[in-house]
PDB file of C-alpha atoms in Angstrom:
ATOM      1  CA  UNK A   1     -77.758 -64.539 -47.143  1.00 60.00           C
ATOM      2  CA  UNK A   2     -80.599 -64.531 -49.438  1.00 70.00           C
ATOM      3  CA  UNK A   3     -81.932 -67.469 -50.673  1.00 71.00           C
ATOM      4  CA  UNK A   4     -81.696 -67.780 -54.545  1.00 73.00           C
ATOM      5  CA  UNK A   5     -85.255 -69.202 -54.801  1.00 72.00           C
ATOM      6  CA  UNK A   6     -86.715 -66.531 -52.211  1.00 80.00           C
ATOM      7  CA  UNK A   7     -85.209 -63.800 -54.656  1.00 86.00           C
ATOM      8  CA  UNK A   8     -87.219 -65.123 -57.713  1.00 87.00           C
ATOM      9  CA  UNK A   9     -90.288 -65.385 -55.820  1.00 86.00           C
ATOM     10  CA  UNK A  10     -89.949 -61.525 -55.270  1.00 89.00           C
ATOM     11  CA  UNK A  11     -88.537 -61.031 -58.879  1.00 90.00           C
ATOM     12  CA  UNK A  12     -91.072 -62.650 -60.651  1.00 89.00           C
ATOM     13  CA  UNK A  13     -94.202 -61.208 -59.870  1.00 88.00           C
ATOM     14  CA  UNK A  14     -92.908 -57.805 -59.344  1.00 90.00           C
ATOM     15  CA  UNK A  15     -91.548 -57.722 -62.908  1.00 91.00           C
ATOM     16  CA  UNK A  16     -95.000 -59.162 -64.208  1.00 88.00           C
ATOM     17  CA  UNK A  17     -97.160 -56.515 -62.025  1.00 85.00           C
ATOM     18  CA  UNK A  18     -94.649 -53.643 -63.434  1.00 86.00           C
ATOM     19  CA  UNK A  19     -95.320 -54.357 -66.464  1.00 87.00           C
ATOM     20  CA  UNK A  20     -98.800 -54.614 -66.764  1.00 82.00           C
ATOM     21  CA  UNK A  21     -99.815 -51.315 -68.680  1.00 78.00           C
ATOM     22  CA  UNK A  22    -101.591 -48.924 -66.210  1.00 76.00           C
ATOM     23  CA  UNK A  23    -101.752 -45.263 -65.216  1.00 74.00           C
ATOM     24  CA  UNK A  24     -98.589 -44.445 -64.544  1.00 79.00           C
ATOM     25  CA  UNK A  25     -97.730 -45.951 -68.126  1.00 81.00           C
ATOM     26  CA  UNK A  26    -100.976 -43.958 -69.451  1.00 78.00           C
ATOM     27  CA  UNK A  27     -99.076 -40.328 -68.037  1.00 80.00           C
ATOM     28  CA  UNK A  28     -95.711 -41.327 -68.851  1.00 85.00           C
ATOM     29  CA  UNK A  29     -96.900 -42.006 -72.514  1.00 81.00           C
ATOM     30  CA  UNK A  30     -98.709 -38.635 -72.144  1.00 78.00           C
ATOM     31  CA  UNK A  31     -95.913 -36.745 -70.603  1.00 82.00           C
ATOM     32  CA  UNK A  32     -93.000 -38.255 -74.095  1.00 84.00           C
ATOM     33  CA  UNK A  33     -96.017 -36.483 -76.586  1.00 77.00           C
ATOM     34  CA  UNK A  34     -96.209 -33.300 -74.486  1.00 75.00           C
ATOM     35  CA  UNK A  35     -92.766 -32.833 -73.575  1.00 78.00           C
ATOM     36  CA  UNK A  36     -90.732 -35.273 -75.142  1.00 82.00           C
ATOM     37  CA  UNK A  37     -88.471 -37.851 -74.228  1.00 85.00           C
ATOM     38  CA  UNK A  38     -85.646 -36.075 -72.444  1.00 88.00           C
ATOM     39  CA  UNK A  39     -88.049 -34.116 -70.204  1.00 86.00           C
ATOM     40  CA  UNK A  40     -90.034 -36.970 -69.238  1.00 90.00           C
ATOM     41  CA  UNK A  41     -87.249 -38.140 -67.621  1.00 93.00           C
ATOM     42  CA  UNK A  42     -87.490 -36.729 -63.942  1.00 93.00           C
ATOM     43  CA  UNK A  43     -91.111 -37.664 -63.971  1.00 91.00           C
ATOM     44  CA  UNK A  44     -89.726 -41.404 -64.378  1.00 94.00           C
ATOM     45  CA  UNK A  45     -87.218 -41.115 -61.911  1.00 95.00           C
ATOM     46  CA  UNK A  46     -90.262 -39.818 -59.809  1.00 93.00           C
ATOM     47  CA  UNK A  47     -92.389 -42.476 -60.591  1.00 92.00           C
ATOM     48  CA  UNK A  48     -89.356 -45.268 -59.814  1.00 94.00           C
ATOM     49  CA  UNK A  49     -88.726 -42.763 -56.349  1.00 95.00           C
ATOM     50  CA  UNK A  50     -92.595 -43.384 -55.560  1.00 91.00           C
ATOM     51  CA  UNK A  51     -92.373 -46.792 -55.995  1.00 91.00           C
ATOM     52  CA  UNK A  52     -89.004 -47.471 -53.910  1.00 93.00           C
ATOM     53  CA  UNK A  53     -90.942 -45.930 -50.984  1.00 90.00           C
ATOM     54  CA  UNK A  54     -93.930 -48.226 -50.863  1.00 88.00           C
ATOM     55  CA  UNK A  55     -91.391 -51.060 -51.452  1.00 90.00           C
ATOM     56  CA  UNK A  56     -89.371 -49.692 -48.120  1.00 89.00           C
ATOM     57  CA  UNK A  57     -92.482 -49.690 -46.053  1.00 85.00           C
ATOM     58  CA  UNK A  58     -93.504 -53.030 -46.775  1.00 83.00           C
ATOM     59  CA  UNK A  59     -89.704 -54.207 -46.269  1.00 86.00           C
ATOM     60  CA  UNK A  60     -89.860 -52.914 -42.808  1.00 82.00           C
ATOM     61  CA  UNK A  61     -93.246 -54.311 -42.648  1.00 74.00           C
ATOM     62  CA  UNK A  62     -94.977 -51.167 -42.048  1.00 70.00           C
ATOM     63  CA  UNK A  63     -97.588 -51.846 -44.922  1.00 61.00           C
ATOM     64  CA  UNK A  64    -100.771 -52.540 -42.439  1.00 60.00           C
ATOM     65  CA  UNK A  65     -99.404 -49.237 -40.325  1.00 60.00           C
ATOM     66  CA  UNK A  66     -99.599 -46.893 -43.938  1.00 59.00           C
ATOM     67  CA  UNK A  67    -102.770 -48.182 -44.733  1.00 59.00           C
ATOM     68  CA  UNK A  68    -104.501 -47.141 -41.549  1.00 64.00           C
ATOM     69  CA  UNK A  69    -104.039 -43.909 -43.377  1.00 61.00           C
ATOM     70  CA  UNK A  70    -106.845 -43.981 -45.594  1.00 60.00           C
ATOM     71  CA  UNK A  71    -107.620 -40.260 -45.573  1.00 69.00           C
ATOM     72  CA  UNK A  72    -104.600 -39.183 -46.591  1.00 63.00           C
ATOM     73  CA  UNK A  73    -104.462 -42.226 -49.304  1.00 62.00           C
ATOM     74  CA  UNK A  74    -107.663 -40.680 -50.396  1.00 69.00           C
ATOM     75  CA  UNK A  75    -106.433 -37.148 -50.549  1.00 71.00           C
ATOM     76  CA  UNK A  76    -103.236 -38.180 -52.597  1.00 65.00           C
ATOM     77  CA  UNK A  77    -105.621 -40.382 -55.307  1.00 67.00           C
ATOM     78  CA  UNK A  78    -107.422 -37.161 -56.010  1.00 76.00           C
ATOM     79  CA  UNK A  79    -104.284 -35.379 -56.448  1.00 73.00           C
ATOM     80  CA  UNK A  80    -102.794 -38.128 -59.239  1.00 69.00           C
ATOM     81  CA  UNK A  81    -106.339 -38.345 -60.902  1.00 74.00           C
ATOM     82  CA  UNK A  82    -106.343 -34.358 -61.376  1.00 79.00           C
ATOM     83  CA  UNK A  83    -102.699 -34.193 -62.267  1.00 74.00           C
ATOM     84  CA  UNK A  84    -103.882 -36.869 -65.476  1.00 72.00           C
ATOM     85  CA  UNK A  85    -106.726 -35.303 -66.298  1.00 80.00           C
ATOM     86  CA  UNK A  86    -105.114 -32.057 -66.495  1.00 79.00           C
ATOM     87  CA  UNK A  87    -102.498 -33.173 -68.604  1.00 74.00           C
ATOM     88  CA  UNK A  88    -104.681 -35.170 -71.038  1.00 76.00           C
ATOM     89  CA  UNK A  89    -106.880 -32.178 -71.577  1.00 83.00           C
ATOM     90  CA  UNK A  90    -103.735 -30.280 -72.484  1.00 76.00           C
ATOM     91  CA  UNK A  91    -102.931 -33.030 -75.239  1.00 71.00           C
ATOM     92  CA  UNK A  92    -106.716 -32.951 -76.229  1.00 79.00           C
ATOM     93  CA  UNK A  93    -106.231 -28.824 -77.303  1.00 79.00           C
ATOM     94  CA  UNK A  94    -102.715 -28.733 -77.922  1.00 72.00           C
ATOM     95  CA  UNK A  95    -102.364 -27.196 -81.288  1.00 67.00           C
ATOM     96  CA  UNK A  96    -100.575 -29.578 -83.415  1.00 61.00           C
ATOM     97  CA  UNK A  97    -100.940 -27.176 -86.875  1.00 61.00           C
ATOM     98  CA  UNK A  98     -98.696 -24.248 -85.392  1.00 54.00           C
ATOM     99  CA  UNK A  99     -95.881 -26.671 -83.095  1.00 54.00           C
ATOM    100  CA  UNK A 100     -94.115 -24.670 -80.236  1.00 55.00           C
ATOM    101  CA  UNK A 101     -91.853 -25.667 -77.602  1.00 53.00           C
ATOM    102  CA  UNK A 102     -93.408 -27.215 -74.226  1.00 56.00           C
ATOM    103  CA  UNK A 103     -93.170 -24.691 -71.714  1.00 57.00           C
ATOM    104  CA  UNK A 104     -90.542 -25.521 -69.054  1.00 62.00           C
ATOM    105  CA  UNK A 105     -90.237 -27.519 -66.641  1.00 66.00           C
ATOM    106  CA  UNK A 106     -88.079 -27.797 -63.848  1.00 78.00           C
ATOM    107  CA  UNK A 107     -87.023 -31.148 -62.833  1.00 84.00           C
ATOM    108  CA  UNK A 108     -87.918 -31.062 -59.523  1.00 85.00           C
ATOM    109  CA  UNK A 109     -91.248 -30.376 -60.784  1.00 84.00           C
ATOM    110  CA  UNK A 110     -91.386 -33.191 -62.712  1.00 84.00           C
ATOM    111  CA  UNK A 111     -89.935 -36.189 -59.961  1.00 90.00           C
ATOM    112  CA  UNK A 112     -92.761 -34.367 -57.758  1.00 86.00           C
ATOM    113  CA  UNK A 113     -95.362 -35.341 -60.380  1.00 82.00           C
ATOM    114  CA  UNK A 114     -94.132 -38.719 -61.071  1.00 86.00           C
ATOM    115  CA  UNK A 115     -93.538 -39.502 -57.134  1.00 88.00           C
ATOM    116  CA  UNK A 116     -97.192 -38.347 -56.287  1.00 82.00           C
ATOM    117  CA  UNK A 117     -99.127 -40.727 -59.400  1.00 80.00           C
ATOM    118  CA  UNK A 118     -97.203 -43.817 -57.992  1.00 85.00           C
ATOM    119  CA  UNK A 119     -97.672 -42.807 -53.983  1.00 82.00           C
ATOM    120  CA  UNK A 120    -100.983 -42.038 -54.679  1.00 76.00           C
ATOM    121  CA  UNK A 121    -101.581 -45.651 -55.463  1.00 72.00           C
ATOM    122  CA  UNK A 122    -101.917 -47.517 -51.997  1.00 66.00           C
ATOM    123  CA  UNK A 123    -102.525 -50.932 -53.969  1.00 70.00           C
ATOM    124  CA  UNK A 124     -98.775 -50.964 -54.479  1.00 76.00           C
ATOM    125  CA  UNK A 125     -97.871 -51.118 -51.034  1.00 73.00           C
ATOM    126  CA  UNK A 126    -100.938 -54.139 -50.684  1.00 74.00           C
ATOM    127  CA  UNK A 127     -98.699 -55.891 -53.467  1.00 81.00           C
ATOM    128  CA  UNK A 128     -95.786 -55.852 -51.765  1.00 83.00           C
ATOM    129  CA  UNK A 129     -97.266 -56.418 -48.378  1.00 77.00           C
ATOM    130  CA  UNK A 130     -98.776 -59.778 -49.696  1.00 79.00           C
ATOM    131  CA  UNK A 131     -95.334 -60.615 -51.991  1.00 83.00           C
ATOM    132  CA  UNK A 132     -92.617 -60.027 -49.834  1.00 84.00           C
ATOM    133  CA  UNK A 133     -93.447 -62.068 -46.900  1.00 81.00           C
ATOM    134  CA  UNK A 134     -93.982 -64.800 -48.894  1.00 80.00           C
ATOM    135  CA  UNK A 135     -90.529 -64.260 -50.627  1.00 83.00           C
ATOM    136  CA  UNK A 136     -88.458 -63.019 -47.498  1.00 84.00           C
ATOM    137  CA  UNK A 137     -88.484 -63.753 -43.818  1.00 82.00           C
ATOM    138  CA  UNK A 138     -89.067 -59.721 -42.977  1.00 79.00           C
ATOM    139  CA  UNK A 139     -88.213 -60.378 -39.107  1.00 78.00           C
ATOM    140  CA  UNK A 140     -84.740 -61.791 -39.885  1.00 81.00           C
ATOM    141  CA  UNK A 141     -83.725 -59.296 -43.210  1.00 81.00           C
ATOM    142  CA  UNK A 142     -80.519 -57.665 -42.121  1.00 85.00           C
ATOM    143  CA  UNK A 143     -80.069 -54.226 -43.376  1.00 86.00           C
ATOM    144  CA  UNK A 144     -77.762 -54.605 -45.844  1.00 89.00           C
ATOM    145  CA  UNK A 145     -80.515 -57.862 -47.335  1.00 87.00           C
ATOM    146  CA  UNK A 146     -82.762 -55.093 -47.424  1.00 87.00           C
ATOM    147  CA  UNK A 147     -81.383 -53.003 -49.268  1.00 90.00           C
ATOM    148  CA  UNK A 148     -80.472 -55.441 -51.469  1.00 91.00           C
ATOM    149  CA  UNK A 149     -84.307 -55.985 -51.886  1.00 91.00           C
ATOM    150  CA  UNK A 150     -84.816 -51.964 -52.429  1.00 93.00           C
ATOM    151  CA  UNK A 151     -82.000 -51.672 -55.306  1.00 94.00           C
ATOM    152  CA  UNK A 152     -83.525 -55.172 -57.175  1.00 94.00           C
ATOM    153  CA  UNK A 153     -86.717 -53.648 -56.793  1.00 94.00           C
ATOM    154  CA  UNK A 154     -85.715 -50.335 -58.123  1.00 96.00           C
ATOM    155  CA  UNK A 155     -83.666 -51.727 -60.749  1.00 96.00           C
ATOM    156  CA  UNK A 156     -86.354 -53.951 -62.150  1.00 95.00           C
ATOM    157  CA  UNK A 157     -88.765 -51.142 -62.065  1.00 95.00           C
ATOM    158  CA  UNK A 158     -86.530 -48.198 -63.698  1.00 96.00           C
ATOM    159  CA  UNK A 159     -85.520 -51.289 -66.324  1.00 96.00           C
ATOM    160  CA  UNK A 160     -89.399 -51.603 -67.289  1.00 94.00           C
ATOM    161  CA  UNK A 161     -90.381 -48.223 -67.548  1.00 94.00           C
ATOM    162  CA  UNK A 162     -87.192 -47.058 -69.695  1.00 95.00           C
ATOM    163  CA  UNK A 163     -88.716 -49.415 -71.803  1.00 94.00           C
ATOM    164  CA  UNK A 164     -91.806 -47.964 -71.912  1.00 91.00           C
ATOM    165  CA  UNK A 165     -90.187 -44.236 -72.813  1.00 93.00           C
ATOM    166  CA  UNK A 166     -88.561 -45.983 -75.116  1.00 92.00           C
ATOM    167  CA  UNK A 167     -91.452 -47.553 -76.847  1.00 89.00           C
ATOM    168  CA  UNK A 168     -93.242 -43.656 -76.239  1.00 85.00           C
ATOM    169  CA  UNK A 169     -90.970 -42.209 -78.203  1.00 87.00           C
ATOM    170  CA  UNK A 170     -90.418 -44.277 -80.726  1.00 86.00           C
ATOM    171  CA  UNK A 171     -93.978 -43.240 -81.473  1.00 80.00           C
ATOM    172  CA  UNK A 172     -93.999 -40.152 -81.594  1.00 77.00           C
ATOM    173  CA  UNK A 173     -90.807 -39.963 -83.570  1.00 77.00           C
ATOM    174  CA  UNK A 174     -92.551 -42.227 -86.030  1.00 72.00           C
ATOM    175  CA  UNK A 175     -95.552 -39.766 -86.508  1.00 69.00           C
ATOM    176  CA  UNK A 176     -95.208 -36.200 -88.646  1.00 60.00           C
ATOM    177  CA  UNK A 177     -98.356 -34.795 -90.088  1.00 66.00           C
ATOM    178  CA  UNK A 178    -100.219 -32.648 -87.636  1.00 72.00           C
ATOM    179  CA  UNK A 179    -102.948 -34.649 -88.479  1.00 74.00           C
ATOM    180  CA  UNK A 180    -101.347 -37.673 -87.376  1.00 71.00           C
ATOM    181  CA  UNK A 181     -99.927 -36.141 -84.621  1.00 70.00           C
ATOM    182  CA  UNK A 182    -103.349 -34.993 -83.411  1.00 76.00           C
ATOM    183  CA  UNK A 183    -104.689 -38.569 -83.371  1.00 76.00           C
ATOM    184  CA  UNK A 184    -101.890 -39.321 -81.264  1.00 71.00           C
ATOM    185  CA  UNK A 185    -102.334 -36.871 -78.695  1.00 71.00           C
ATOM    186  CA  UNK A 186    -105.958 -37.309 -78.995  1.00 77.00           C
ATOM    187  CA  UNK A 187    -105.597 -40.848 -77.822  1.00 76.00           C
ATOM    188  CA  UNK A 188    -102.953 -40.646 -75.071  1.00 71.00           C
ATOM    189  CA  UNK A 189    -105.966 -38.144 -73.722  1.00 75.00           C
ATOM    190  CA  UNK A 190    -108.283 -41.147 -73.821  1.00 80.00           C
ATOM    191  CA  UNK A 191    -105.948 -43.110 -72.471  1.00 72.00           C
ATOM    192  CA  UNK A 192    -104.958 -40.999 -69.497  1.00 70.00           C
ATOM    193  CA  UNK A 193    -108.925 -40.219 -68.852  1.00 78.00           C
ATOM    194  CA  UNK A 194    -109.393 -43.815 -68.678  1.00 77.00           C
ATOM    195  CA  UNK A 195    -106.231 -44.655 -66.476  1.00 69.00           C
ATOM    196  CA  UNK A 196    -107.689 -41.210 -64.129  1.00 70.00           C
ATOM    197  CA  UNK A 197    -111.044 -43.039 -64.175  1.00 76.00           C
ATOM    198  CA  UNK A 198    -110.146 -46.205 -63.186  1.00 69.00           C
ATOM    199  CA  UNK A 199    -108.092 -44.765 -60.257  1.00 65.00           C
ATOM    200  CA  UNK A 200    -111.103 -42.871 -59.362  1.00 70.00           C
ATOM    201  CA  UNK A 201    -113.432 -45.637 -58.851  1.00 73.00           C
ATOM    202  CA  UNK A 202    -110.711 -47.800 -57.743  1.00 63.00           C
ATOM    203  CA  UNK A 203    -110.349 -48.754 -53.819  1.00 56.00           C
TER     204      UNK A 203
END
């Protein structure tokens, strides 16, 4: 059994860490003004799916084995800072005089491109490498304590960034000049660039 204490020392920080504004709230705020709310949906579920996995690596204390991975870390980075950058520079041109539909697209599509910005961030499995053992004793977790540990950690995550879309779309509903729509898309570019910068440079 869990310790109630134990539970809030894994709660806590995880909630504070997940909602810190970053890149996966730069695209998801980028994804509500190119596709809309109901569309950016899988790409949540795919950033929540991407974060579940680090969480189960760390649980089974595999964190210091997935890091010896670097190269493929460093592949999947590059892969999440192109996805960004190639939506923000669709934002940037879109056309916000003569509005059209968002092409299509599939949700698979979508949980793939959420799932690959949050795996290609290896600091999240360093967070909850350095979190959890502090929290848990990982040698003695049964399996059904773990996951218990998995479905808190999804449930605080999927809670924060629904509030995020929320927020998203809120603003965009708000805004209906093409002028002012332009500005908006102009600076969820900026902000993606930023966010696909600063995982860039980021180790």
């Amino acid at each position: 059994m869990l310790a109630q204490s134990s539970i809030w020392f894994f709660v806590v920080p995880f909630a504070i860490a997940a909602a810190i504004p970053g890149p996966a709230q730069g695209a998801l705020l980028g994804q509500v003004v190119a596709r809309g709310t109901k569309s950016t949906l899988p790409f949540l579920a795919g950033m929540v799916f991407g974060n579940a996995v680090w969480l189960l690596v760390a649980t089974l204390g595999l964190a210091a084995l997935a890091l010896q991975f670097e190269q493929v870390f460093v592949a999947v980075k590059w892969l999440g800072v192109a996805f960004i950058l190639f939506v923000a520079w669709n934002l940037w041109s879109k056309n916000t005089e003569h509005t059209s539909a968002p092409a299509q697209r599939s949700a698979g599509c979508g949980l793939l491109s959420g799932a690959l910005l949050t795996l290609s961030n290896p600091k999240a499995v360093v967070f909850f490498g350095a979190v959890l053992p502090h929290a848990f004793d990982l040698t003695a977790l049964s399996v059904p304590e773990a996951g218990f540990i998995i479905a808190l950690g999804i449930s605080i995550d999927l809670t924060i960034q629904l509030t995020y879309l929320t927020l998203a779309s809120r603003i965009k509903q708000a805004i209906r000049s093409p002028k002012a729509m332009k500005r908006l898309n102009r600076t969820s570019a900026s902000v993606m660039t930023g966010c696909a910068g600063w995982m860039a440079i980021s180790r």
